[in-house]
Tab-separated table of C-alpha atoms in Angstrom:
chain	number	residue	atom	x	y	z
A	1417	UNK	CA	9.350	-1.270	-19.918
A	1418	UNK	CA	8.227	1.681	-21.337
A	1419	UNK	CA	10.481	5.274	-19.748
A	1420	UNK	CA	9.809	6.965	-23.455
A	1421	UNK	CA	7.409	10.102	-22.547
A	1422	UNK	CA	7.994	12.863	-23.851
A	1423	UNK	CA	10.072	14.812	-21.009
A	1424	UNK	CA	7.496	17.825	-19.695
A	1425	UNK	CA	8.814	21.066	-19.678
A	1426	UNK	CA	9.326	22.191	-16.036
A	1427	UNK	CA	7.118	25.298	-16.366
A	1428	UNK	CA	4.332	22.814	-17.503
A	1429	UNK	CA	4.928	20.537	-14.849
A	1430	UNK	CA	4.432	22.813	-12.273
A	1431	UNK	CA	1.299	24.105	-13.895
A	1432	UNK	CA	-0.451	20.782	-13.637
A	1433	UNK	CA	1.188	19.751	-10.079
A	1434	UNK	CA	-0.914	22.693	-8.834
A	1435	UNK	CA	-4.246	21.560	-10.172
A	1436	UNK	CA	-3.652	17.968	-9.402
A	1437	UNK	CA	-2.103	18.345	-6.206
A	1438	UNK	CA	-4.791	19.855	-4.240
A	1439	UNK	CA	-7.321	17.668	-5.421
A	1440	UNK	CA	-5.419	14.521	-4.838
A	1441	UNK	CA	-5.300	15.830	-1.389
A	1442	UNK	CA	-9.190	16.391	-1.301
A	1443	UNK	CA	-9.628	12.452	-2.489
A	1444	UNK	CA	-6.487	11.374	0.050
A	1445	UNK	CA	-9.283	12.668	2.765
A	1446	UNK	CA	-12.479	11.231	1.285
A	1447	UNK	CA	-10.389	7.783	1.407
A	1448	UNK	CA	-9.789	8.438	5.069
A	1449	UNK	CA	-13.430	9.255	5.899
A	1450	UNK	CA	-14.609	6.098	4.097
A	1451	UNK	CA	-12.968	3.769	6.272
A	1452	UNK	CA	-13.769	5.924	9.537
A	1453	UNK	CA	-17.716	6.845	8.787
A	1454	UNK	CA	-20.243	6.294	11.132
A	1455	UNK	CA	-23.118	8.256	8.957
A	1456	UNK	CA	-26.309	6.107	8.275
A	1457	UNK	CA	-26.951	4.371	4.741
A	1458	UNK	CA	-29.106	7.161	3.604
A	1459	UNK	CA	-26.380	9.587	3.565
A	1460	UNK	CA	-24.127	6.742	2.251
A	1461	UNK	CA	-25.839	6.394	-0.920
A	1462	UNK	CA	-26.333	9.874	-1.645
A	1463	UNK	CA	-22.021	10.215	-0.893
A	1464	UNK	CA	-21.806	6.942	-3.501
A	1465	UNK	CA	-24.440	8.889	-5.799
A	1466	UNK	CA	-22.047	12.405	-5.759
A	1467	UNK	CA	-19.058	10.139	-6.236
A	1468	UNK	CA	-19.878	8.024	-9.168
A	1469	UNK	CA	-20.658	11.263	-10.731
A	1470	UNK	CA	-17.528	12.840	-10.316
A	1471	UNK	CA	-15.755	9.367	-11.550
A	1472	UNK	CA	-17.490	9.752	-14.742
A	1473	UNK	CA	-17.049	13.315	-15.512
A	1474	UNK	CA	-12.874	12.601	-14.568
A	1475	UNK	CA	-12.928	9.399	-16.678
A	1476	UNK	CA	-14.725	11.560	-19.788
A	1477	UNK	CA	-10.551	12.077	-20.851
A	1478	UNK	CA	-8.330	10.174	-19.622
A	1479	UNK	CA	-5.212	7.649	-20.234
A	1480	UNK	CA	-5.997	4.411	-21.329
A	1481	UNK	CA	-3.542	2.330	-18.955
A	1482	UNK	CA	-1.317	3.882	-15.475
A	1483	UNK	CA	0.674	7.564	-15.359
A	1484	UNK	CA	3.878	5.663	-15.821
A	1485	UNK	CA	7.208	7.794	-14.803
A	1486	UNK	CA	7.888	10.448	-16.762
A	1487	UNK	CA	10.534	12.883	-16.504
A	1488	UNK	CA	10.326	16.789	-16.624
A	1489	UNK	CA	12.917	18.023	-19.443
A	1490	UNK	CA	15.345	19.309	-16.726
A	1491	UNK	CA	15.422	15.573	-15.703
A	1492	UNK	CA	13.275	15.424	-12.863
A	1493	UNK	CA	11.458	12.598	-11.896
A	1494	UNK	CA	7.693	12.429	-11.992
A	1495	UNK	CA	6.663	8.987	-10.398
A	1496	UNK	CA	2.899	11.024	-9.981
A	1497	UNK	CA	1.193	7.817	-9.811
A	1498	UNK	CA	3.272	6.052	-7.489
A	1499	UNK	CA	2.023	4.543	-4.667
A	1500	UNK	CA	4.225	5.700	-2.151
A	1501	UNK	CA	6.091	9.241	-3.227
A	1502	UNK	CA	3.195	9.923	-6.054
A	1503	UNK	CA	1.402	12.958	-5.528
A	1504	UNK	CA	-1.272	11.715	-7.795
A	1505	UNK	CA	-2.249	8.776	-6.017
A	1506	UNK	CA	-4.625	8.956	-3.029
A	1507	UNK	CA	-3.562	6.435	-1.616
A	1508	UNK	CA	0.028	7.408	-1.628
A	1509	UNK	CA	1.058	9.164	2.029
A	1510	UNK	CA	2.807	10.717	-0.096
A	1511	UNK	CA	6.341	10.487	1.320
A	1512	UNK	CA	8.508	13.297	0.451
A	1513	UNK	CA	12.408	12.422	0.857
A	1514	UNK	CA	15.478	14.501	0.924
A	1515	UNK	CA	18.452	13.742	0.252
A	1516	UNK	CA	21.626	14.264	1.891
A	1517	UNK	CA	25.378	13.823	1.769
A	1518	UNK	CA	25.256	9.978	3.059
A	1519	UNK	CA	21.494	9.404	3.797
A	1520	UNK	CA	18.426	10.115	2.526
A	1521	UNK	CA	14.806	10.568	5.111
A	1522	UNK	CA	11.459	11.495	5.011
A	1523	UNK	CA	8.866	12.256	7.580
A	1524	UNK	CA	5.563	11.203	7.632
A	1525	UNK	CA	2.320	10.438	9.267
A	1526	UNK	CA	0.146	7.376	8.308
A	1527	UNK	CA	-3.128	7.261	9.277
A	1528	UNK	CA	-6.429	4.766	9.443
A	1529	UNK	CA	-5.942	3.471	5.876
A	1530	UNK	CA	-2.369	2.310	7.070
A	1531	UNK	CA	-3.772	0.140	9.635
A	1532	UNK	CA	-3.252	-3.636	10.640
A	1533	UNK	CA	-3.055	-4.192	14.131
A	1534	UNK	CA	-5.243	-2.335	16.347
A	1535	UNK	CA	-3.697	1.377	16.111
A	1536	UNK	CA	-0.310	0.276	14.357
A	1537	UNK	CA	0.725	0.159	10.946
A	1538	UNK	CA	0.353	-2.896	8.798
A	1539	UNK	CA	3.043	-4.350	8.975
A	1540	UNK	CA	3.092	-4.757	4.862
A	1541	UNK	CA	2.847	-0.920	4.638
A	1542	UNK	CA	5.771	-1.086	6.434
A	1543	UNK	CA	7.636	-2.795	3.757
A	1544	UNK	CA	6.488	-0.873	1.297
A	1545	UNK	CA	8.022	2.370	2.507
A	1546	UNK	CA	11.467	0.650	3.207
A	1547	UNK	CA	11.132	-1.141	0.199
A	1548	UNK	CA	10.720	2.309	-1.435
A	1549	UNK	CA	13.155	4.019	0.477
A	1550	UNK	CA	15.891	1.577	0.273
A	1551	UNK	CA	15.451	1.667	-3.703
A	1552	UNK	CA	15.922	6.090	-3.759
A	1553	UNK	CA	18.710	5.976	-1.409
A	1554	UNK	CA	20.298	2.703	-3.464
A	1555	UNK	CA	19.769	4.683	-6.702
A	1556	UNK	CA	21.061	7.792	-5.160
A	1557	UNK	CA	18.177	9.852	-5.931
A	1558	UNK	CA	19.558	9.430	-9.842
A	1559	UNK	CA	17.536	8.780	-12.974
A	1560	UNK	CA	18.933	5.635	-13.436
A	1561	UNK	CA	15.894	2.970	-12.430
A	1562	UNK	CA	17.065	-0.071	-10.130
A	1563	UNK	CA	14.792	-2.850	-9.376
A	1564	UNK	CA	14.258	-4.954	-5.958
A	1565	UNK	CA	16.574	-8.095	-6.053
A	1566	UNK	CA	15.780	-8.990	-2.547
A	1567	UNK	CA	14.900	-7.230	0.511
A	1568	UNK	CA	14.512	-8.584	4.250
A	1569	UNK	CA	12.602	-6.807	6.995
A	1570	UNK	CA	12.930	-7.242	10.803
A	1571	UNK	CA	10.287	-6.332	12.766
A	1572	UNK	CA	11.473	-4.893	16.381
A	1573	UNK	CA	8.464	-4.284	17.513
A	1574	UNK	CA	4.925	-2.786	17.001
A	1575	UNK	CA	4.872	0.714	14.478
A	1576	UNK	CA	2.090	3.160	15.871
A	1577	UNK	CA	-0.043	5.129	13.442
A	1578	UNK	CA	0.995	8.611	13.548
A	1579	UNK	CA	4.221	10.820	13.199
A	1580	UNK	CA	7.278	8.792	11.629
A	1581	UNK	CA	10.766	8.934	10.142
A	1582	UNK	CA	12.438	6.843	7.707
A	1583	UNK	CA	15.684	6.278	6.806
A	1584	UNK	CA	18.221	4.551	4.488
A	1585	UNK	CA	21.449	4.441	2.505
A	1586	UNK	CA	23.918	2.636	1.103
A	1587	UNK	CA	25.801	0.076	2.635
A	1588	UNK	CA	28.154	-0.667	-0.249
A	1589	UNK	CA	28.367	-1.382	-4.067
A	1590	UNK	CA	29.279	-4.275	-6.085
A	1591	UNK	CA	29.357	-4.173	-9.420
A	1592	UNK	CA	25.491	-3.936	-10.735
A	1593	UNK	CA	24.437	-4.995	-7.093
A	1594	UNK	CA	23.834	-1.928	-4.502
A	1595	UNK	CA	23.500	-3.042	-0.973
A	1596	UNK	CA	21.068	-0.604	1.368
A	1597	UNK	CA	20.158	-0.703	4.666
A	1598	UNK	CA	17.324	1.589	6.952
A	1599	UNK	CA	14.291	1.784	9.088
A	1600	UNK	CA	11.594	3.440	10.140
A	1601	UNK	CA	11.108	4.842	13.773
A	1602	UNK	CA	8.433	6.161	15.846
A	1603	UNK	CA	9.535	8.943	18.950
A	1604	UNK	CA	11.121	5.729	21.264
A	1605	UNK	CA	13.528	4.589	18.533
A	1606	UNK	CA	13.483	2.201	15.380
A	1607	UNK	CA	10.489	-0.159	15.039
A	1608	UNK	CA	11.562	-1.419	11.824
A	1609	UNK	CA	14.646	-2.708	10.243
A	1610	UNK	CA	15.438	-3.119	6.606
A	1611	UNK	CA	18.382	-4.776	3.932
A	1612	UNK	CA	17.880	-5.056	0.625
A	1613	UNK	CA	19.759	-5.387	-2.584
A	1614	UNK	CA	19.171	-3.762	-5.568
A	1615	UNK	CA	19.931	-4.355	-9.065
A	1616	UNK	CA	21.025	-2.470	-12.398
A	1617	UNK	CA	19.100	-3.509	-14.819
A	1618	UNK	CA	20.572	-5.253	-18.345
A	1619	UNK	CA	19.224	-2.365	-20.396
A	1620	UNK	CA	20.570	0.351	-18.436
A	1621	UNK	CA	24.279	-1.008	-17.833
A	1622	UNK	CA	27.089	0.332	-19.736
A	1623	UNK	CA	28.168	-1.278	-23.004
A	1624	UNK	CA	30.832	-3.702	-22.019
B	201	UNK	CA	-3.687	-3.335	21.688
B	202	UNK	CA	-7.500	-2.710	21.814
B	203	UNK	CA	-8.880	-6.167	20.055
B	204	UNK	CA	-11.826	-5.343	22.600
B	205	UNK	CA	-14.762	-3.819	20.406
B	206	UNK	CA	-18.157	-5.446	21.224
B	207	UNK	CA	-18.612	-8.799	19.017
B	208	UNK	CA	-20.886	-7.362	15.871
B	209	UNK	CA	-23.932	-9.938	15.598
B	210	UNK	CA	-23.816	-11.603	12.237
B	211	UNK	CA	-27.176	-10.372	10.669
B	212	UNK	CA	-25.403	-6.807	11.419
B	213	UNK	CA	-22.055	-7.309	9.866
B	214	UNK	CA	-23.940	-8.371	6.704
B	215	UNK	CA	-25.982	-5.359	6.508
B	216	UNK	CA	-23.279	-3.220	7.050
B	217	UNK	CA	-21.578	-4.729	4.712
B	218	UNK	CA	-24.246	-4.176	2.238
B	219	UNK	CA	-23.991	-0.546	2.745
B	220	UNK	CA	-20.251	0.501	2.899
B	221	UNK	CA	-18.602	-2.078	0.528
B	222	UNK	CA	-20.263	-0.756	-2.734
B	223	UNK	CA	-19.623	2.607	-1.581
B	224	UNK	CA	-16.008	2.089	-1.051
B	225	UNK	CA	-16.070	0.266	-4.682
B	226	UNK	CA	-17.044	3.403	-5.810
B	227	UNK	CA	-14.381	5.267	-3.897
B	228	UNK	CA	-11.801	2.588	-5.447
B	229	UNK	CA	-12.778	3.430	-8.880
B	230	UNK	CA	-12.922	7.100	-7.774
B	231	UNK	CA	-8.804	6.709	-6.902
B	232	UNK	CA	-8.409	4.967	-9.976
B	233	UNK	CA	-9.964	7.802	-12.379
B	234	UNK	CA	-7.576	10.722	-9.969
B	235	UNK	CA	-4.570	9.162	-11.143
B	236	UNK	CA	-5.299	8.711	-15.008
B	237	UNK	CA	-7.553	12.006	-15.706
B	238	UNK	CA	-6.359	13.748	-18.429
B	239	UNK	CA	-9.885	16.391	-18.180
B	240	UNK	CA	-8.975	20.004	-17.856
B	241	UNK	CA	-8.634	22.811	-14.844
B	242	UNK	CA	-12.087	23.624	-14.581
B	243	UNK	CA	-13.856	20.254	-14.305
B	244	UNK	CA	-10.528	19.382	-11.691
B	245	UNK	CA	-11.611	22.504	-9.478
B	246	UNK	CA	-15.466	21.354	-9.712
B	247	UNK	CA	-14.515	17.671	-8.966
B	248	UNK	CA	-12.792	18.819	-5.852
B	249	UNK	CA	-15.505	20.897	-4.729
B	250	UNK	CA	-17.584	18.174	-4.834
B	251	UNK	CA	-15.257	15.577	-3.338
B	252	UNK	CA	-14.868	17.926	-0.447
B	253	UNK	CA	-18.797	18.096	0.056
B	254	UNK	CA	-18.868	14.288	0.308
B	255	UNK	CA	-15.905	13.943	3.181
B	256	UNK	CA	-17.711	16.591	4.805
B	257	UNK	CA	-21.340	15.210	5.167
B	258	UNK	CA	-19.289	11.752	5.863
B	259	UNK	CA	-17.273	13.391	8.587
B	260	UNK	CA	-20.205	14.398	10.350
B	261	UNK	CA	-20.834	11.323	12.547
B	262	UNK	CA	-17.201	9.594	12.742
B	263	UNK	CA	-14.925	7.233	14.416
B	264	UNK	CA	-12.437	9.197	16.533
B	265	UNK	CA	-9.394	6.768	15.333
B	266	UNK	CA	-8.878	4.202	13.026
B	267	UNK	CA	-11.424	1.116	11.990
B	268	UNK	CA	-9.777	-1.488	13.865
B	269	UNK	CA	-9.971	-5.340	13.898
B	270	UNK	CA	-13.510	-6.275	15.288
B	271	UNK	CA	-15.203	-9.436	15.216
B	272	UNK	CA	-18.644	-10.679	14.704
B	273	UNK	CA	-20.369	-12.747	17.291
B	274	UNK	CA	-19.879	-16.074	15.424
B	275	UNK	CA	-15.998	-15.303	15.795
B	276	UNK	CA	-15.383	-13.907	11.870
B	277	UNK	CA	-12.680	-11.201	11.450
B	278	UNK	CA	-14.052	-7.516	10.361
B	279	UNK	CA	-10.444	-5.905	9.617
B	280	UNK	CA	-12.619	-3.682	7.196
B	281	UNK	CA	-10.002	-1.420	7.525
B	282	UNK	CA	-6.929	-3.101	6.599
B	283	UNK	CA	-5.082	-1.752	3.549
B	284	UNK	CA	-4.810	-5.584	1.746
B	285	UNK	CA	-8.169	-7.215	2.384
B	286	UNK	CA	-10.349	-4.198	3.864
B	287	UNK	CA	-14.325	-3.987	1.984
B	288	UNK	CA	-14.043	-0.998	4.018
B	289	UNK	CA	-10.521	0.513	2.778
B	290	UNK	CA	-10.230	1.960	-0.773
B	291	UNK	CA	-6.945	1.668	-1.492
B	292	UNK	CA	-7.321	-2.256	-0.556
B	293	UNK	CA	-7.815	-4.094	-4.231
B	294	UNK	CA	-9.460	-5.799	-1.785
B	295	UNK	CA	-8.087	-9.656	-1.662
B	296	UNK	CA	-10.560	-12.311	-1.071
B	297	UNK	CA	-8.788	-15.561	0.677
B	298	UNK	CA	-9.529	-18.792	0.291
B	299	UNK	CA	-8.615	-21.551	2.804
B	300	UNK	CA	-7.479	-25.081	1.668
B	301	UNK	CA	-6.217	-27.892	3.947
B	302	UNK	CA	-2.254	-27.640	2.915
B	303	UNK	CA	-2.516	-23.579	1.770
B	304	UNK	CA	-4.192	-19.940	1.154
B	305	UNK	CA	-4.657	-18.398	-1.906
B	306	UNK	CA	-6.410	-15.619	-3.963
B	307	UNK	CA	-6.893	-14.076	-7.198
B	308	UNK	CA	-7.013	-10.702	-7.994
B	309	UNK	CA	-6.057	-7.247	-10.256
B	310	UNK	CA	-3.708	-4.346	-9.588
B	311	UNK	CA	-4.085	-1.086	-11.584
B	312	UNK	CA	-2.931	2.269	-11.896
B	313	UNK	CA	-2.709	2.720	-7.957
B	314	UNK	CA	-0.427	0.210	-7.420
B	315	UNK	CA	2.725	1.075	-10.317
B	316	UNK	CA	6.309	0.975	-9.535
B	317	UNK	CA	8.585	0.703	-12.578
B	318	UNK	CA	5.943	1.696	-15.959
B	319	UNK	CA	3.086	-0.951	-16.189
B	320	UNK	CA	4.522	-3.037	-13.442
B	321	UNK	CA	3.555	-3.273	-9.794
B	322	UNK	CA	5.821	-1.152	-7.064
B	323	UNK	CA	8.026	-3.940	-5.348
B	324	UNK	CA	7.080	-2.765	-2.209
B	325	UNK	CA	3.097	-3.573	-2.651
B	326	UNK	CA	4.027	-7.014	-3.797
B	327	UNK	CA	6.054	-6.853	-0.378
B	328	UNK	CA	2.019	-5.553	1.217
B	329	UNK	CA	0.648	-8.581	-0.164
B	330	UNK	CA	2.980	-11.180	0.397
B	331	UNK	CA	3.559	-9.879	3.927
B	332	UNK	CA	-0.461	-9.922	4.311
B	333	UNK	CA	-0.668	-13.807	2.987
B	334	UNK	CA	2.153	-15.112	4.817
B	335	UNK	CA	0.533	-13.730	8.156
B	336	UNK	CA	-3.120	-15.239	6.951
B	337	UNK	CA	-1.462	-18.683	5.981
B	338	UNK	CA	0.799	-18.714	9.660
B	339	UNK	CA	-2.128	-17.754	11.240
B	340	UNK	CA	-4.512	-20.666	9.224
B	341	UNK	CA	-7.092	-18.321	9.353
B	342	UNK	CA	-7.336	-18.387	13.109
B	343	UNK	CA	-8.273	-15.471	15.314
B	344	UNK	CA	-5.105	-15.327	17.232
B	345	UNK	CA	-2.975	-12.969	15.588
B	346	UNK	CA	0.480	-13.736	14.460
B	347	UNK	CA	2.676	-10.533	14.155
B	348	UNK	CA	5.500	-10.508	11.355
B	349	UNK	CA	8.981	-11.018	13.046
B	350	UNK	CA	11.365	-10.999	9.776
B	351	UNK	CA	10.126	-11.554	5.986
B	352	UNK	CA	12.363	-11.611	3.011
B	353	UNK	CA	11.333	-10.972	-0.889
B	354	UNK	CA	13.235	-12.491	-3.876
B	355	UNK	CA	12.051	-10.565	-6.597
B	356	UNK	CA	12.706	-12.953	-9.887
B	357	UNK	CA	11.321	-10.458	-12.766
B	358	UNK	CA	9.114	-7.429	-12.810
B	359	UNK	CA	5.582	-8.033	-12.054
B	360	UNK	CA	3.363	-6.612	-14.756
B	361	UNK	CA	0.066	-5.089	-13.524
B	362	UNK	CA	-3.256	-6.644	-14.482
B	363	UNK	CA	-4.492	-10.309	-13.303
B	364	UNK	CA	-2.174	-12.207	-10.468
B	365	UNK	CA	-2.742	-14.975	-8.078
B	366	UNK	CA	-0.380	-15.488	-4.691
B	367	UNK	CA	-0.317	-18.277	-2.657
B	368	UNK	CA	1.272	-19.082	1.193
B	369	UNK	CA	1.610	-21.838	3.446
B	370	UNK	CA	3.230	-22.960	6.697
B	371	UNK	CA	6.803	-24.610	6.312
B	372	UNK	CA	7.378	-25.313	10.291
B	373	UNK	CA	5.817	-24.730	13.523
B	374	UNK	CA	8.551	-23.964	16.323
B	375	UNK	CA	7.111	-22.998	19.565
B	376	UNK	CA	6.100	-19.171	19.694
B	377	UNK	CA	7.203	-19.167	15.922
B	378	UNK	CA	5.309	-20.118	12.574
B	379	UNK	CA	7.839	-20.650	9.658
B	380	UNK	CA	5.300	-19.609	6.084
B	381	UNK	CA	6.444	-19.223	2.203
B	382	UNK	CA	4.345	-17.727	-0.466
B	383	UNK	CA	4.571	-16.368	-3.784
B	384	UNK	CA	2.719	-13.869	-6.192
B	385	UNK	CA	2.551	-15.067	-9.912
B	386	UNK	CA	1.641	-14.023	-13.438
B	387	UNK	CA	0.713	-16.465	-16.477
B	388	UNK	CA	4.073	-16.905	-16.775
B	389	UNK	CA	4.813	-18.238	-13.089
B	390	UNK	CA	5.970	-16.882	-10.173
B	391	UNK	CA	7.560	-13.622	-9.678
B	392	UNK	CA	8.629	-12.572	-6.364
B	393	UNK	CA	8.970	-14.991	-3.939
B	394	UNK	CA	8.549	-14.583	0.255
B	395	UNK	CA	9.585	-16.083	3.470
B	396	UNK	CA	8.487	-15.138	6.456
B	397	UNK	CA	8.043	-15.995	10.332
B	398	UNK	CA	5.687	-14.689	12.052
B	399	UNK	CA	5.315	-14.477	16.005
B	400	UNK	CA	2.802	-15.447	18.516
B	401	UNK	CA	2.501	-12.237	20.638
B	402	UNK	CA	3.070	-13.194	24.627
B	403	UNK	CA	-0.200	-12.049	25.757
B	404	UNK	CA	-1.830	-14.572	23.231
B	405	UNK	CA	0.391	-17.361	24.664
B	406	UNK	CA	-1.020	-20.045	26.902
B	407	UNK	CA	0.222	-19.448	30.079
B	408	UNK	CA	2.993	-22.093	31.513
């Protein structure tokens, strides 16, 4: 796995999260509006026309495979791409967490691309934000990557599209193993529960 | 839980379908080229200007909500909008299933959109998938819906992006509660692994 970049300067980073950012944004609402248009095909394939046009003129310079995650040289993360936190990536909500003293949380709204049941959050979406969130609050918001080992979901009830909250943090730590716990909740209370442990990987452990 | 659109005839759903599912392929490709551009300020600021043009004539005539799960008149599923398998959702890769007597399976790609850890896929979107396919195979591909009740991932290596395949099946039928098992897999074999049971919601029940 390739975590080589070369680290951005902050200044530069901030200079190209301010050109990207808004037009993610912009794309982040076209995706929206595809799902949820009622216009006829004429106006379809004039919207596909406009589109494909745009595609090419972004693809005229680009990278040949995914962002990756880079890292700013103050150490920053910059998971851009990433499709739950990456502020590159349409289809990203994107979550924004903070961090605190024993907990980290992040609130968000999901709209009609979220969808699985009627009006409610797939519940797969669902485990991709606790799967995400578990993993920051397991890794303390650190540079050090941990991967997945296993995570289990409980599903309480129905989640509603619209405002949310997530949380998680760590339950305890064994050795390369970090145990986390959270959920996500609508207004009435939790909807979703989540465990999962995560895992140091071989590279990253200290010499023994 | 509104399942109570008006059936779509067939000959409909097909023309629809002939309209919106090439335009959100080129919305797909569209999130694909946001995330790896490397072009410059300028042609980012015209790009968005031009995006923004295309939501707007699409907003014009809109759903008020989300898509929805609708079905045609001969019975078929339409969850265009469903972030896995939607034609109508661009940030679905969008997973065709197939049906066989003893299992479900499919075959498909993940790019750029869908990155965790560099050049691999985010844990949590193998979590989207194998939540999806576990809840098509407890289902069999029947119009009742099954909702997810608990699912657990073992994740057995990093998943690298590009070609995968997943399969699920039922282990056990008890009452209300449909034990399935799935897995997504490389060339290599399989890489994350999933349980799940999944829940017949009491208004689908027969009655006693």
């Amino acid at each position: 796995m390739q975590f080589t970049y070369e680290p951005v300067d902050a200044d530069e980073a901030r200079r190209q999260r301010a050109i990207y950012e808004p037009f993610t944004r912009a794309v982040r609402e076209l995706l929206d509006a595809t799902i949820r248009t009622e216009v006829g095909a004429e106006d379809i394939a004039a919207a596909q026309a406009s589109i494909e046009a745009v595609t090419a003129r972004l693809r005229a310079k680009q990278l040949d495979g995914p962002f990756g995650v880079r890292f700013t040289t103050e150490g920053q993360g910059m998971s851009w791409g990433n499709p739950v936190v990456g502020v590159r990536n349409p289809m990203a909500p994107p979550l924004t967490i903070e961090h605190g003293a024993e907990k980290c949380w992040t609130e968000f709204e999901l709209g009609a691309a979220y969808e699985g049941p009627p009006d409610h959050v797939h519940g797969g979406i669902s485990a991709l934000i606790l799967d995400h969130l578990l993993g920051e609050a397991a890794s303390a918001g650190g540079s050090t990557p941990l991967f997945t080992g296993t995570i289990s979901l409980r599903y309480l009830r129905g989640t509603p599209l619209g405002p949310l909250r997530s949380e998680a943090w760590i339950e305890r730590v064994d050795g390369v193993k970090t145990y986390a716990r959270g959920f996500i909740s609508d207004a009435e209370g939790p909807t979703v529960e989540a465990e999962g442990v995560f895992i140091k990987p071989a590279w990253a452990r200290d010499p023994q």
